[in-house]
Each structure stands twice: as structure tokens, then as C-alpha cells.
Amino acid sequence: MFAPFSSGYYLGRLYVEPAPGTEAVLHEAQHESVNRELYATGDGVERLDRPLVMKLENSHFAVHPDRTIPEGALAVPESILESANVEHPPELREVLLAKADHARRLVDFGAV
């Protein structure tokens, strides 16, 4: 789903659509799989409920799990859809996923 892109990001393609609420969400099983595969530290018990940090165009945001979202879709709030120029959702878009260390820094600095 995501491939290495740069020192701070993985690159993926997801169908971007409006979120049912105020948070960006990804299908629960995909969220857990990406979290386990790309954010795992390998030191034992892993937290699979922490948000992923993604970037669409110029917007960074936390992504939470939701079982009602279709697999392969990323649901984001209207404000992110507008800033990313998503005019006719669902729209297949390139999405950046912050690597674990970069995601921690973004969260620590309050960027998400």
C-alpha cells in the first residue's frame, strides 16, 4: 500500500473522500496493518491504535481507524478536501505517510 519515498515519508495512493466526522479516517484493518508494518518498533508490545500521520498536498493530519470506511479509501474533513483541491470525491490521489520518527516529531511540534 505504501512504498518508501524519502527520508521522512512513504508514498501511497488512496481514494480520498469526505470524512463522516471531524477526523481523518482509514479502514480499521488497513490502519492496523500499516501501523504494524511501518510504525512498529519491534520491542515487544505494540500500540496499534495510535494515529498515523499523513500529508495530502500541504496539509498534515492524524489518521484514525474506522471500520465503516471502505478499504483503499482515506476519508478526510472538508477543509482538507478543499485545500488539496479534491473536486470530485472519491478521487484517487497520492498520499504521503510520515515515517515513525518523522510522525513523532510532527506530533511533538503540534503540526497535526
Phi, psi and omega in degrees: 000319178235142179236151178305139182235314181208187180292339183245352187220156165253155179244135177217172177233125180224155172281119181266130182218168179293141178281147177287343181228213184259357180250152171285138184221153179228151179310135187307313182293321178292320178301313181295318181296313179295318180300314181293315185287319189252340182250354182294141180265341180079014183255027177115233183294126182252143172272118179256005182258356181289150181290148169278156177244120182239165178226129175235117188057245182255006184257124171266143179201153176279142180241127183250160179282148176204123184283349182272350180277135179298148176298141180085002180246148174238116179262127183232154177300155181307322182298324178286321177303315181295314182291337179265004179058040174275104188267328184228072182290154355287138183232127179290122184224154171282134182231137176262136176248120180295136174294159189310310181296319180292321178299317178300316179297317179298319179292315180299324181274000178074022180283346178232000000 
